[in-house]
Coordinates of C-alpha atoms in Angstrom, one line a residue:
X340 CA 0.0 0.0 0.0
X341 CA 1.2 3.5 -0.8
X342 CA 0.5 5.9 2.0
X343 CA 1.0 9.7 2.2
X344 CA 1.1 11.4 5.6
X345 CA 0.6 15.2 5.5
X346 CA 1.9 17.2 8.6
X347 CA 3.2 20.7 8.4
X348 CA 3.8 20.8 12.2
X349 CA 6.9 18.6 11.6
X350 CA 9.3 21.5 11.8
X351 CA 11.4 22.1 14.9
X352 CA 11.1 18.7 16.5
X353 CA 8.9 20.0 19.3
X354 CA 5.6 18.5 20.3
X355 CA 4.3 15.0 19.9
X356 CA 4.5 14.9 16.1
X357 CA 7.9 13.4 15.5
X358 CA 7.5 10.5 17.8
X359 CA 3.8 9.9 16.9
X360 CA 4.2 10.1 13.1
X361 CA 7.7 8.5 13.2
X362 CA 6.4 5.5 15.0
X363 CA 3.4 5.1 12.7
X364 CA 5.5 5.6 9.5
X365 CA 8.2 3.2 10.7
X366 CA 5.7 0.5 11.6
X367 CA 3.8 0.9 8.3
X368 CA 7.1 0.5 6.4
X369 CA 8.0 -2.6 8.5
X370 CA 4.6 -4.0 7.3
X371 CA 5.6 -3.5 3.7
X372 CA 4.0 -0.2 2.9
X373 CA 5.6 2.6 1.0
X374 CA 5.2 5.7 3.1
X375 CA 5.9 9.3 2.3
X376 CA 5.7 12.0 4.9
X377 CA 5.3 15.7 4.0
X378 CA 6.9 17.9 6.6
X379 CA 7.5 21.7 6.9
X380 CA 10.0 22.9 4.3
X381 CA 12.2 24.2 7.2
X382 CA 12.0 21.0 9.2
X383 CA 15.2 20.2 11.1
X384 CA 17.4 17.3 9.8
X385 CA 16.7 15.4 13.0
X386 CA 12.9 15.7 12.5
X387 CA 13.1 14.6 8.8
X388 CA 15.3 11.7 9.8
X389 CA 12.9 10.6 12.6
X390 CA 9.9 10.4 10.3
X391 CA 11.6 9.7 7.0
X392 CA 10.1 13.0 5.7
X393 CA 10.2 15.3 2.8
X394 CA 10.5 19.1 3.4
X395 CA 7.5 20.6 1.7
X396 CA 4.9 22.8 3.3
X397 CA 5.5 26.6 3.5
X398 CA 3.3 27.3 6.6
X399 CA 2.8 25.7 10.0
X400 CA -0.6 26.8 11.3
X401 CA 0.4 25.9 14.9
X402 CA 3.2 28.5 14.8
X403 CA 2.6 30.9 11.9
X404 CA 0.7 34.1 12.8
X405 CA -0.2 34.5 9.1
X406 CA -2.4 31.5 9.4
X407 CA -4.6 32.8 12.3
X408 CA -8.0 34.5 12.2
X409 CA -10.6 34.5 9.4
X410 CA -8.4 35.7 6.5
X411 CA -5.3 33.8 7.8
X412 CA -7.3 30.6 8.1
X413 CA -8.7 30.9 4.6
X414 CA -5.2 31.6 3.2
X415 CA -3.7 28.7 5.0
X416 CA -6.3 26.4 3.4
X417 CA -5.4 27.7 0.0
X418 CA -1.6 27.2 0.6
X419 CA -2.2 23.7 2.0
X420 CA -4.5 22.7 -0.9
X421 CA -2.1 24.0 -3.6
X422 CA 1.0 22.5 -2.1
X423 CA -0.5 19.1 -1.4
X424 CA -2.1 18.9 -4.9
X425 CA 1.3 19.8 -6.4
X426 CA 3.0 16.9 -4.7
X427 CA 0.2 14.4 -5.5
X428 CA 0.2 15.4 -9.2
X429 CA 3.9 14.6 -9.5
X430 CA 3.9 11.2 -7.8
X431 CA 2.3 7.9 -8.5
X432 CA -1.2 7.6 -7.0
X433 CA -1.5 6.9 -3.3
X434 CA -3.9 4.4 -1.8
X435 CA -4.3 6.4 1.4
X436 CA -3.7 10.0 2.4
X437 CA -3.6 10.5 6.2
X438 CA -4.1 13.9 7.9
X439 CA -3.6 13.1 11.6
X440 CA -4.1 16.5 13.3
X441 CA -6.9 18.1 11.4
X442 CA -7.7 21.8 12.1
X443 CA -10.0 24.4 10.6
X444 CA -7.0 25.5 8.5
X445 CA -7.0 22.2 6.6
X446 CA -10.7 21.4 6.3
X447 CA -11.6 23.5 3.2
X448 CA -8.3 22.2 1.6
X449 CA -9.3 18.6 2.0
X450 CA -12.9 19.2 0.9
X451 CA -11.4 20.6 -2.4
X452 CA -8.8 17.7 -2.7
X453 CA -11.5 15.1 -2.2
X454 CA -13.5 16.6 -5.1
X455 CA -10.5 17.2 -7.4
X456 CA -10.5 15.3 -10.6
X457 CA -6.7 15.4 -10.6
X458 CA -6.7 12.8 -7.8
X459 CA -7.7 9.2 -8.6
X460 CA -11.0 8.0 -7.1
X461 CA -9.1 5.1 -5.7
X462 CA -7.3 7.4 -3.3
X463 CA -8.9 7.3 0.2
X464 CA -8.5 10.0 2.8
X465 CA -8.3 9.6 6.6
X466 CA -9.0 12.9 8.5
X467 CA -8.2 12.6 12.2
X468 CA -9.6 15.4 14.3
X469 CA -7.9 16.2 17.6
X470 CA -9.7 19.6 17.9
X471 CA -13.4 19.7 17.5
X472 CA -16.0 22.4 16.7
X473 CA -17.9 22.5 19.9
X474 CA -17.9 24.8 22.9
X475 CA -17.3 23.4 26.4
X476 CA -20.3 23.9 28.7
X477 CA -19.4 22.0 31.9
X478 CA -18.3 18.7 33.4
X479 CA -20.2 15.8 31.9
X480 CA -22.2 17.9 29.5
X481 CA -22.3 17.6 25.7
X482 CA -20.5 20.4 23.8
X483 CA -22.6 23.0 22.0
X484 CA -22.0 24.5 18.6
X485 CA -22.1 28.3 18.3
X486 CA -23.3 29.7 15.0
X487 CA -20.2 31.7 14.1
X488 CA -18.1 32.2 10.9
X489 CA -15.9 29.1 11.6
X490 CA -18.8 26.7 12.3
X491 CA -20.7 27.9 9.2
X492 CA -17.5 27.4 7.0
X493 CA -16.9 24.0 8.6
X494 CA -20.4 22.8 7.9
X495 CA -20.1 23.9 4.3
X496 CA -16.9 21.9 4.0
X497 CA -18.5 18.8 5.5
X498 CA -21.5 19.1 3.2
X499 CA -19.1 19.1 0.2
X500 CA -17.4 15.9 1.5
X501 CA -20.6 14.2 2.6
X502 CA -21.0 11.9 -0.4
X503 CA -17.3 10.8 -0.1
X504 CA -17.8 10.1 3.6
X505 CA -20.9 8.1 3.0
X506 CA -19.2 6.1 0.3
X507 CA -16.2 5.3 2.5
X508 CA -13.7 7.3 0.4
X509 CA -13.2 9.7 3.3
X510 CA -13.0 8.5 6.9
X511 CA -13.7 11.1 9.6
X512 CA -11.8 9.9 12.7
X513 CA -11.3 10.8 16.4
X514 CA -9.1 9.3 19.0
X515 CA -11.7 9.6 21.8
X516 CA -15.4 8.6 22.0
X517 CA -16.1 12.2 23.0
X518 CA -14.5 13.6 19.8
X519 CA -16.3 11.0 17.6
X520 CA -19.6 12.0 19.3
X521 CA -19.0 15.7 18.6
X522 CA -18.1 15.0 15.0
X523 CA -21.2 13.0 14.4
X524 CA -23.4 15.6 16.1
X525 CA -21.8 18.5 14.2
X526 CA -21.7 16.9 10.7
X527 CA -24.5 14.4 10.7
X528 CA -21.9 11.9 9.3
X529 CA -20.4 8.8 10.7
X530 CA -17.1 9.0 12.6
X531 CA -14.7 6.2 13.5
X532 CA -12.8 5.8 16.8
X533 CA -9.1 5.3 16.0
X534 CA -6.4 4.1 18.4
X535 CA -3.4 6.3 19.4
X536 CA -0.4 4.1 18.7
X537 CA 2.1 3.9 21.5
X538 CA 5.2 1.8 20.9
X539 CA 7.2 0.7 23.9
X540 CA 10.8 1.9 24.0
X541 CA 13.6 -0.6 24.0
X542 CA 15.0 0.2 27.4
X543 CA 17.8 -2.4 27.7
X544 CA 20.1 -1.5 30.5
X545 CA 18.5 2.0 30.8
X546 CA 15.5 0.6 32.8
X547 CA 15.7 1.8 36.3
X548 CA 18.0 4.7 35.6
X549 CA 17.1 7.5 37.9
X550 CA 16.8 10.9 36.2
X551 CA 18.6 13.8 38.0
X552 CA 16.4 15.6 40.4
X553 CA 16.3 18.8 42.4
X554 CA 16.3 16.8 45.6
X555 CA 19.7 15.5 46.3
X556 CA 18.8 12.8 48.7
X557 CA 16.0 10.3 48.1
X558 CA 14.9 7.2 49.9
X559 CA 15.0 3.8 48.3
X560 CA 12.1 2.6 46.2
X561 CA 11.1 0.1 48.8
X562 CA 11.2 1.9 52.1
X563 CA 11.1 5.3 53.7
X564 CA 14.5 6.9 54.5
X565 CA 15.8 6.0 57.9
X566 CA 13.4 3.2 58.6
X567 CA 13.6 -0.6 58.5
X568 CA 11.2 -3.4 58.1
X569 CA 8.2 -1.3 57.1
X570 CA 5.7 -1.7 54.3
X571 CA 7.0 -0.7 50.8
X572 CA 6.6 2.8 49.6
X573 CA 4.3 3.4 46.7
X574 CA 5.6 5.8 44.1
X575 CA 3.0 8.0 42.6
X576 CA 4.1 9.9 39.5
X577 CA 2.5 12.7 37.4
X578 CA 4.4 12.5 34.1
X579 CA 4.4 15.5 31.8
X580 CA 5.2 19.2 32.4
X581 CA 3.3 20.8 35.3
X582 CA 0.4 22.9 33.9
X583 CA -2.8 24.4 35.3
X584 CA -4.9 22.5 32.7
X585 CA -3.3 19.3 34.0
X586 CA -4.4 20.1 37.6
X587 CA -0.8 20.3 38.8
X588 CA -1.7 23.0 41.3
X589 CA -4.4 20.7 42.8
X590 CA -1.9 17.8 43.1
X591 CA 0.8 20.0 44.6
X592 CA -1.5 21.4 47.3
X593 CA -2.9 17.9 48.0
X594 CA 0.6 16.5 48.5
X595 CA 1.4 19.5 50.8
X596 CA -1.6 18.6 52.9
X597 CA -1.0 14.8 53.2
X598 CA 2.7 14.2 53.0
X599 CA 3.3 14.2 56.8
X600 CA 0.0 12.6 57.8
X601 CA 0.4 9.1 59.3
X602 CA -1.7 7.3 56.7
X603 CA 0.4 8.8 53.8
X604 CA 3.8 7.7 55.2
X605 CA 3.9 5.0 52.5
X606 CA 3.5 7.4 49.6
X607 CA 6.3 9.0 47.6
X608 CA 5.5 11.5 44.8
X609 CA 7.3 12.5 41.6
X610 CA 6.3 15.5 39.5
X611 CA 7.8 16.8 36.3
X612 CA 8.1 20.5 37.0
X613 CA 11.0 22.2 35.0
X614 CA 9.6 25.7 35.1
X615 CA 6.9 27.8 36.7
X616 CA 3.5 27.8 35.1
X617 CA 0.8 30.4 34.8
X618 CA -2.5 30.4 36.8
X619 CA -5.8 31.9 35.6
X620 CA -5.3 35.0 37.8
X621 CA -2.1 35.9 36.0
X622 CA 0.3 34.7 38.7
X623 CA 2.8 31.9 38.3
X624 CA 3.3 28.8 40.4
X625 CA 6.5 27.1 41.5
X626 CA 6.8 24.2 44.0
X627 CA 6.6 25.0 47.7
X628 CA 10.0 24.8 49.4
X629 CA 8.6 22.5 52.0
X630 CA 8.0 19.9 49.2
X631 CA 11.2 20.7 47.4
X632 CA 13.2 19.7 50.5
X633 CA 11.0 16.7 51.5
X634 CA 12.6 13.3 51.2
X635 CA 9.5 11.7 49.8
X636 CA 8.8 14.3 47.1
X637 CA 10.8 14.5 43.9
X638 CA 10.7 17.2 41.2
X639 CA 12.2 16.5 37.8
X640 CA 13.6 19.7 36.5
X641 CA 14.5 18.8 32.9
X642 CA 13.0 17.4 29.8
X643 CA 13.1 13.6 29.7
X644 CA 14.5 11.8 26.7
X645 CA 12.5 8.7 25.7
X646 CA 14.6 6.3 27.8
X647 CA 14.4 8.5 30.9
X648 CA 10.7 8.9 30.5
X649 CA 10.2 5.1 30.2
X650 CA 12.4 4.7 33.3
X651 CA 10.1 7.0 35.1
X652 CA 7.0 4.9 34.2
X653 CA 8.9 1.8 35.1
X654 CA 9.3 2.9 38.7
X655 CA 5.7 4.2 39.0
X656 CA 3.3 2.2 41.2
X657 CA 0.5 4.6 40.4
X658 CA 0.1 7.4 37.8
X659 CA -2.1 10.4 38.8
X660 CA -3.7 12.6 36.2
X661 CA -5.8 15.3 37.9
X662 CA -6.7 16.9 34.6
X663 CA -9.3 19.7 34.3
X664 CA -12.3 18.6 32.3
X665 CA -12.5 21.9 30.3
X666 CA -9.2 21.0 28.6
X667 CA -9.4 17.2 28.7
X668 CA -13.1 16.4 28.3
X669 CA -12.3 14.8 24.9
X670 CA -8.6 15.3 24.6
X671 CA -6.5 12.2 24.7
X672 CA -3.7 11.6 27.2
X673 CA -0.8 9.6 25.8
X674 CA 0.5 9.2 29.4
X675 CA -2.7 7.4 30.3
X676 CA -2.3 4.9 27.4
X677 CA 1.3 4.3 28.2
X678 CA 0.7 3.7 31.9
X679 CA -2.4 1.5 31.4
X680 CA -0.5 -0.5 28.7
X681 CA 2.2 -1.3 31.3
X682 CA -0.3 -2.4 34.0
X683 CA 0.1 0.8 36.1
X684 CA -3.1 1.8 37.9
X685 CA -4.5 5.3 37.2
X686 CA -5.9 8.0 39.5
X687 CA -7.9 10.2 37.1
X688 CA -10.4 13.0 36.9
X689 CA -14.0 12.1 36.0
X690 CA -15.5 13.7 33.0
X691 CA -12.1 13.5 31.2
X692 CA -11.1 11.2 28.4
X693 CA -8.9 9.2 30.8
X694 CA -12.0 7.6 32.0
X695 CA -12.3 5.8 28.7
X696 CA -8.9 4.1 29.4
X697 CA -10.0 3.2 32.9
X698 CA -13.2 1.7 31.6
X699 CA -11.2 -0.4 29.2
X700 CA -8.9 -1.6 31.9
X701 CA -11.6 -2.2 34.5
X702 CA -9.9 -0.4 37.4
X703 CA -8.9 3.1 38.6
X704 CA -9.6 5.6 41.3
X705 CA -11.6 8.7 40.3
X706 CA -11.1 12.3 41.4
X707 CA -14.7 13.3 41.6
X708 CA -14.3 17.0 41.3
X709 CA -11.6 19.6 40.6
X710 CA -10.6 20.3 44.2
X711 CA -7.7 19.6 46.5
X712 CA -10.1 17.7 48.8
X713 CA -11.1 15.3 46.0
X714 CA -7.4 14.7 45.1
X715 CA -6.7 13.9 48.8
X716 CA -9.6 11.5 48.9
X717 CA -8.5 9.8 45.7
X718 CA -5.0 9.3 47.1
X719 CA -6.3 7.7 50.3
X720 CA -8.7 5.5 48.3
X721 CA -5.9 4.3 46.0
X722 CA -3.7 3.4 49.0
X723 CA -6.5 1.5 50.7
X724 CA -7.3 -0.6 47.7
X725 CA -3.9 -0.8 45.9
X726 CA -3.6 -4.6 45.6
X727 CA -7.0 -4.9 43.8
X728 CA -6.2 -1.9 41.7
X729 CA -2.9 -3.3 40.6
X730 CA -4.5 -6.7 39.8
X731 CA -7.1 -5.0 37.6
X732 CA -4.5 -2.9 35.8
X733 CA -2.3 -5.9 35.1
X734 CA -5.2 -7.9 33.8
X735 CA -6.4 -5.1 31.5
X736 CA -3.0 -4.0 30.2
X737 CA -2.9 -6.3 27.2
X738 CA -6.2 -5.1 25.9
X739 CA -5.0 -1.5 26.1
X740 CA -1.6 -2.2 24.5
X741 CA -3.1 -4.2 21.6
X742 CA -5.7 -1.6 20.7
X743 CA -3.2 1.3 20.8
X744 CA -0.7 -0.2 18.3
X745 CA 0.2 0.8 14.8
X746 CA -1.1 -2.5 13.5
X747 CA -4.5 -1.8 15.0
X748 CA -4.4 1.8 13.6
X749 CA -3.7 0.4 10.1
X750 CA -6.6 -2.1 10.2
X751 CA -9.0 0.9 10.7
X752 CA -8.3 2.3 7.2
X753 CA -7.7 -0.9 5.2

């Protein structure tokens, strides 16, 4: 099969694109497919090497101010259409064209490409949406669709593509059930739930390597510093940079509240916090010195390369994701997939996409609302029922890992 992946965001090497698309393209090639990847024309050599890409697109709508707003969005669609069509015209026909981070800046372009007589009717398109068209209302409530310029333009594009979607030539896809529901409600067309492939790193001798931390002295993994013959410590990690949208402030304050309470003596916490982050009131937040200097709290102050990140997961007994639903009600968390696929129990916020992973695994501890008190309760509940949580996570890991693989992704469009 000949596959073309279009991704202008492959430029600096930042973000999830190089690893995500690199993993997909590599696995497809291993399965015998011919895969071309169109990247930004200024893409770094490392990025091009990672994905096996071709420098091509002149604009990156994630970074380019010229591609924002009404006029900028329309112009970006025109550039994207013209540049993609130019590549397709000068290469043998592709069986599949994959657009894996669809935005409004691409929608009109693909509506035109699908209808172009210059592209063979045998070419099928997979349009994966990570951003929807709805407006967040509140926890657990369906999004609504405001009648504005963007939504009217989007509806027109979907109407133009509707025959191709119904015939199967175009697949509208989402990585979460919430996104698929939103697509279907907005377009009146079918949407398909796709996996988010996560390939396990080959750790070799790197497994167990401790990343450098701001705390100079840490206890062993198995017991609290200065004690003997006590129950093992449970390491609770929160991978990914600390951010307000990720509920890092809630977790920080919950740790501060419980860390010296008798029932929490068995808990050790690791947060990735390389820099202060902004709060809604305009202030910034850094870790409290009482936690920075605590022997059972660890702050990772640098970016983690893939092996160091995998080593962090390897020493995690629990992964906590106190995400805020406004940002994550239908937004996928790669961390949740990676942890669940390794049999690590999750502590998660209800009304976020992470609950889909927990439902698949069959075990997890909910954070019932976005408050410090709820995080504290979830921590205590996780400690009280850890053996059964771990058993459920281990038993469900294979199902998560199998679904979120490149092979499973490929079966969804063949």
